[in-house]
Amino acid sequence: MTSFAFSTLAAAAAPDRLDPLMLFLEADIVVQAVMLGLVLASIWTWMIIVSFSARMAAVRRKCRKYEAEFWKTDDFDRFMSERGKRDIPSARIAMAAVGEWRRSTSGKAIDREGARQRIASTMESQVAQEADDLADRLNFLATVGSVAPFVGLFGTVWGIMNSFFQIGAQANSSLAVVAPGISEALFATAIGLFAAIPAVIAYNRFSHSVNSLEARLQRFADRFHSSLSRELELA
Amino acid sequence: MVGITLKRGEAIGLGVALALHAGLVAVLLMQPEFNAVLPPPPERMTVSLATDVGIEATAPDPVPVSRAATAPTLAPEPAPKMSENTPEQAELPLPQPAPRVQREPEPRTAARPQPRATSAPRPTPRRTAAPAARPAPAAKPAPARTAAAKPAVSTPKRSGGSRIGSDFLPGAGSSETSSETRTVAAAFGATEQAALSAAINRQLKPHWRAPQGVDADQLVTVLTWELNENGSLKGRPRVVSQSGINDSNRPQAELHAEQAIRAVQLAAPFNLPSEFYDKWRRIRDWRFDRRL
């Protein structure tokens, strides 16, 4: 209650502290729109950061577990029928390769070289598909990271334009007249940087982890492909 | 962001992000308790930069009152002629050196120039009290005794002694009771003068605005004005002189003088110590330059 009384007092008198709500409410409509958009962008950025890190950790753990079991299994057909349908990138790659293998070896005459190439390209496209799925939201992070400071700067320039106009209208250039407007305007840049900095950091980090996961999947696909082609020669 | 379907993990992430932002705003709103205590503004203090420096101390040994200058009291008997010096008188060693000591400083102090025209208006010879007070009574008994020894020589003539004795004007004050002959402590010295001019400048400064322009900072206007006892202006300030005028700042010269007069008029009534009114009754030759 005391804090509320204090905040109403502060609103009546000169603003002697940085109240974000006050800064937002006293700003120009354009600056308000900019601030609102930047706050939404920041919320969306953090949504992506939280959900992506959780998803990435789960995917990496599942892939590692699946691959370990995949190479250890004795009965390959039973393993594939039991666990092949799971929602794991490695499992989908293996399923795509096995499907192509079955289609290629179902005929009477087997074109070994053609089947090998088809299996390889199928697995490669599946790896690329998985990486694209993972990196789906990351372009938003890149956009926010590069554009949010400029959007905030736009709000600041607009707000400073306004406050200079007010100086001219009031014919009073004392700091007490100029300062609140500029402070409100700079708040837009602050929000822009607030949104942009985590977005840039998260984008770099996540694109690196997507790349490393893709490389891991690629290695898994190569290894599986070589064992499949060995099987193909024996058949 | 249009037409995006959220997966389950993303919905959770959105919730977490919203909660984090709301928490941040709440923290920013709750923070005033930390910086509510503003540091008190520093106290204003008045600094007077003394422009004048006294050459010597105004009153090294101040005395409250000083004796009035009076002639010595006359003896009831007529003074004997100075030529009738008896050998007894020569035996007295005390009175002889005393008048010499007393007489010697007289021409020196009289010839001494007035040390400070403003601070010490009454230059009085500074003498030591002891020799000045002593000789009159000391010299008196001697003739009395000689007169008693030779009553036949007494004449009906009145005393030939002058009322102006040898210790004429030993006192500088007006006191009838004190035997102090030194100068009364000066109440208005160089320090007070500097403080007074600083006070006048301090009151003029907010109202003084020198005109802008080419070489306008070289202009100097000298004003003289008079003040009433309540500090208000008596009449209009008068321009005594103006210097620093050249071709480029000639248009500003008149404005400069006008601004100076205006500064004085705006600054009045002056808030100055009334006990020194005779010092600031008439403020003469006050320089108005760029810095005042």
XYZ file of N, CA and C in Angstrom, chain A residues 2-3 6 16-21 39 42-44 46-47 50-51 55 137 140 194, chain B residues 1 4-7 9-10 13-14 16-18 20-21 24 28-29 31-33 36:
126
model
N 1.940 1.189 0.779
C 2.838 2.346 0.805
C 3.475 2.551 -0.562
N 3.794 1.456 -1.208
C 4.420 1.570 -2.515
C 3.447 2.187 -3.512
N 3.250 5.828 -2.865
C 4.465 6.477 -3.353
C 4.416 6.660 -4.855
N 10.912 11.035 -10.574
C 12.248 10.986 -9.995
C 12.813 9.574 -10.033
N 12.119 8.678 -10.709
C 12.693 7.340 -10.845
C 12.200 6.768 -12.152
N 12.809 5.674 -12.590
C 12.457 5.101 -13.879
C 11.352 4.075 -13.674
N 10.140 4.523 -13.888
C 9.004 3.623 -13.804
C 8.667 3.205 -15.233
N 8.860 1.927 -15.602
C 8.647 1.529 -17.002
C 7.218 1.760 -17.462
N 6.259 1.540 -16.547
C 4.859 1.744 -16.940
C 4.601 3.213 -17.248
N 8.112 -5.513 -27.359
C 7.852 -6.399 -26.211
C 7.298 -7.727 -26.693
N 10.026 -9.700 -28.066
C 10.855 -10.256 -26.997
C 10.192 -11.493 -26.387
N 8.869 -11.391 -26.193
C 8.156 -12.552 -25.617
C 8.272 -13.751 -26.560
N 8.069 -13.507 -27.841
C 8.144 -14.595 -28.822
C 9.558 -15.175 -28.863
N 11.691 -15.282 -26.455
C 11.944 -16.112 -25.281
C 11.159 -17.413 -25.340
N 9.971 -17.342 -25.972
C 9.239 -18.598 -26.183
C 10.098 -19.548 -27.001
N 13.065 -20.906 -24.933
C 12.719 -21.927 -23.933
C 12.345 -23.232 -24.618
N 11.433 -23.147 -25.591
C 10.948 -24.389 -26.202
C 12.056 -25.072 -27.003
N 13.467 -28.809 -26.469
C 13.289 -29.779 -27.560
C 14.645 -30.318 -28.011
N 12.207 -22.353 -36.391
C 11.927 -21.083 -35.703
C 13.146 -20.152 -35.616
N 13.389 -16.528 -37.054
C 12.777 -15.413 -36.322
C 13.786 -14.795 -35.357
N 16.966 -4.920 -25.474
C 16.555 -5.991 -24.566
C 16.043 -7.194 -25.354
N 4.402 -14.797 -37.949
C 3.646 -15.130 -36.751
C 2.195 -15.431 -37.090
N 0.418 -19.636 -37.267
C 1.373 -20.606 -36.761
C 0.688 -21.441 -35.694
N 0.809 -22.727 -35.846
C 0.232 -23.583 -34.804
C 1.330 -23.924 -33.815
N 1.019 -23.747 -32.577
C 2.017 -23.982 -31.535
C 2.044 -25.460 -31.174
N 3.233 -25.981 -31.076
C 3.354 -27.336 -30.541
C 3.258 -27.263 -29.015
N 5.433 -28.125 -26.697
C 6.632 -27.541 -26.089
C 6.676 -26.038 -26.272
N 6.187 -25.598 -27.418
C 6.202 -24.149 -27.672
C 5.173 -23.416 -26.840
N 6.753 -22.998 -23.644
C 7.771 -21.934 -23.769
C 7.135 -20.559 -23.764
N 5.989 -20.443 -24.447
C 5.302 -19.140 -24.473
C 4.873 -18.743 -23.064
N 6.243 -19.681 -20.278
C 7.431 -19.319 -19.495
C 7.913 -17.918 -19.867
N 7.917 -17.625 -21.176
C 8.392 -16.308 -21.616
C 7.505 -15.198 -21.078
N 6.193 -15.417 -21.137
C 5.271 -14.398 -20.604
C 5.507 -14.192 -19.113
N 8.246 -14.693 -17.456
C 9.519 -13.992 -17.239
C 9.370 -12.489 -17.480
N 8.680 -12.124 -18.539
C 8.523 -10.686 -18.828
C 7.689 -10.002 -17.755
N 9.777 -9.462 -14.786
C 10.736 -8.355 -14.955
C 10.054 -7.009 -14.749
N 10.802 -4.203 -11.856
C 11.077 -2.789 -12.133
C 10.090 -1.878 -11.426
N 8.853 -2.355 -11.287
C 7.864 -1.520 -10.603
C 8.093 -1.494 -9.106
N 10.948 -1.563 -7.553
C 12.280 -1.138 -7.123
C 12.340 0.191 -6.374
N 11.311 1.071 -6.372
C 11.533 2.393 -5.777
C 11.989 2.366 -4.335
N 11.734 1.283 -3.619
C 12.180 1.243 -2.235
C 13.703 1.378 -2.147
N 14.691 5.296 -3.188
C 13.803 6.380 -2.782
C 14.563 7.458 -2.011
